[in-house]
Short mmCIF file of C-alpha atoms in Angstrom, two decimals:
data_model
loop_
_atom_site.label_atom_id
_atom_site.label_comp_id
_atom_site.label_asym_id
_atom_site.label_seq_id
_atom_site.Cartn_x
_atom_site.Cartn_y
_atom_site.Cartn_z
CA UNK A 1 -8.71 7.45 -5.70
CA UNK A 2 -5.92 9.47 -5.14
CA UNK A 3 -3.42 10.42 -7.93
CA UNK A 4 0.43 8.99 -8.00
CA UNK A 5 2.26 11.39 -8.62
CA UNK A 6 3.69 11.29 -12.61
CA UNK A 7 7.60 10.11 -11.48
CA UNK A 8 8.02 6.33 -12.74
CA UNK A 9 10.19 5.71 -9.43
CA UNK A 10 7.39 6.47 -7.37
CA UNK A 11 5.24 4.10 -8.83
CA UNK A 12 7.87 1.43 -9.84
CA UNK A 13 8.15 1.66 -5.98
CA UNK A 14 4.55 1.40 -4.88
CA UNK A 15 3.73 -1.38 -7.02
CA UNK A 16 0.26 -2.49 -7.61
CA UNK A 17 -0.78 -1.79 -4.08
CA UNK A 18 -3.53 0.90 -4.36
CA UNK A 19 -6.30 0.73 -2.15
CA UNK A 20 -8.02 -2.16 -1.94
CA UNK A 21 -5.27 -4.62 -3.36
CA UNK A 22 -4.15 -7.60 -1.21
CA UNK A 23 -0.94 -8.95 -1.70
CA UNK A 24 1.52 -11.33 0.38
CA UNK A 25 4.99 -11.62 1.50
CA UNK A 26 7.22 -13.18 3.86
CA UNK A 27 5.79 -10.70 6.48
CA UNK A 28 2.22 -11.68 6.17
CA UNK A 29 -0.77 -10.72 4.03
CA UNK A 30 -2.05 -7.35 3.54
CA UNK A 31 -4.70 -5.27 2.52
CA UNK A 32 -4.04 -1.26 1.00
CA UNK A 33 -6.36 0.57 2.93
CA UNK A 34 -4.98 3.85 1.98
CA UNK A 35 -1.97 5.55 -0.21
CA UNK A 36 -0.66 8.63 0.97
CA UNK A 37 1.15 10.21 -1.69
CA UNK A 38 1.74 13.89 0.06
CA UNK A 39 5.32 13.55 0.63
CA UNK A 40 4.94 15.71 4.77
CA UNK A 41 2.12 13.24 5.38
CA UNK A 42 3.88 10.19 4.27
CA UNK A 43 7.18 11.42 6.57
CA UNK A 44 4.72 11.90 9.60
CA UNK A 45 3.07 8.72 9.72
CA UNK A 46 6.34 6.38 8.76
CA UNK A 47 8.64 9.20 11.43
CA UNK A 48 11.10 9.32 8.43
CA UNK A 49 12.06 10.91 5.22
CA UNK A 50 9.52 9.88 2.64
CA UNK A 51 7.25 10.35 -0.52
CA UNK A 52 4.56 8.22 -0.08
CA UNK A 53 3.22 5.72 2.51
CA UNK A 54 0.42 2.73 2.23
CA UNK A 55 -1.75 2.28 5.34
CA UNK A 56 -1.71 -1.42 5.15
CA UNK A 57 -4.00 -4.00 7.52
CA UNK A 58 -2.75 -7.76 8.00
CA UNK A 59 -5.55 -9.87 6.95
CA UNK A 60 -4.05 -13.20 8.64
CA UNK A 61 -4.23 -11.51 12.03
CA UNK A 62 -7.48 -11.34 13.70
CA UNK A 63 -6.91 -8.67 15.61
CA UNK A 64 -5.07 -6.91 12.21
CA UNK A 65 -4.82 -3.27 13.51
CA UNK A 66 -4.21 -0.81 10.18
CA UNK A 67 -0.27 0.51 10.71
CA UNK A 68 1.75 2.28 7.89
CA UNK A 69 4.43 0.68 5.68
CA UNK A 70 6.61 2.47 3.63
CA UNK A 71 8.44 -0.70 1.85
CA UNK A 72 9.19 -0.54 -2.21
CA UNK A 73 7.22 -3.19 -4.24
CA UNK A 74 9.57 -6.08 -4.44
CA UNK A 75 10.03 -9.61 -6.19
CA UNK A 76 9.21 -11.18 -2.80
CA UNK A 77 5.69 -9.43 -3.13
CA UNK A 78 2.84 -11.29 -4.41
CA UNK A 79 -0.51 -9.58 -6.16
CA UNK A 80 -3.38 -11.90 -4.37
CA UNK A 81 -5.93 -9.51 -5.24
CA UNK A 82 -5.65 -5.90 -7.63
CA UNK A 83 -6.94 -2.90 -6.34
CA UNK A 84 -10.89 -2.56 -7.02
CA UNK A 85 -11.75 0.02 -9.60
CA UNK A 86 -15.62 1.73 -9.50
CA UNK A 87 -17.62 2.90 -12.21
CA UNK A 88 -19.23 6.03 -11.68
CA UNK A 89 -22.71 6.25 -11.07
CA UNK A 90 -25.33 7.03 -14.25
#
């Protein structure tokens, strides 16, 4: 999993969406398929000034394609399911 970085705005802003989390909103529901937290990767893939970026996929779309959002965690955002966590292996 890749590391937020240790700012609290960063991850006040990203919310509970880390990769594999599902939540909802106005604009549909969505899986985290990725978090991008290298500030020159996150302004390539959203064409703007930015610090991180979530590649999201709509899950109420059949034909969902994965795009990337760079939105801030809101109280119109809805947790449906948290991000998975793995054990290591013994």
């Amino acid at each position: 999993m890749p590391s937020i970085p240790a700012t609290s705005s960063v991850q006040e802003e990203i919310g509970p969406r880390l990769p594999g989390a599902i939540y909802t909103n106005g604009d549909g529901r969505f899986e985290v398929l990725a978090l991008i937290t290298n500030a020159a990767q996150a302004a390539q893939l959203l064409r703007r000034a930015a610090r991180w970026a979530l590649i999201v996929r709509d899950t109420l779309r059949a034909d969902g394609e994965p795009f990337a959002v760079g939105s801030v965690w809101t109280t119109s955002d809805y947790l449906v399911r948290p991000a998975r966590t793995y054990a290591p292996a013994a």
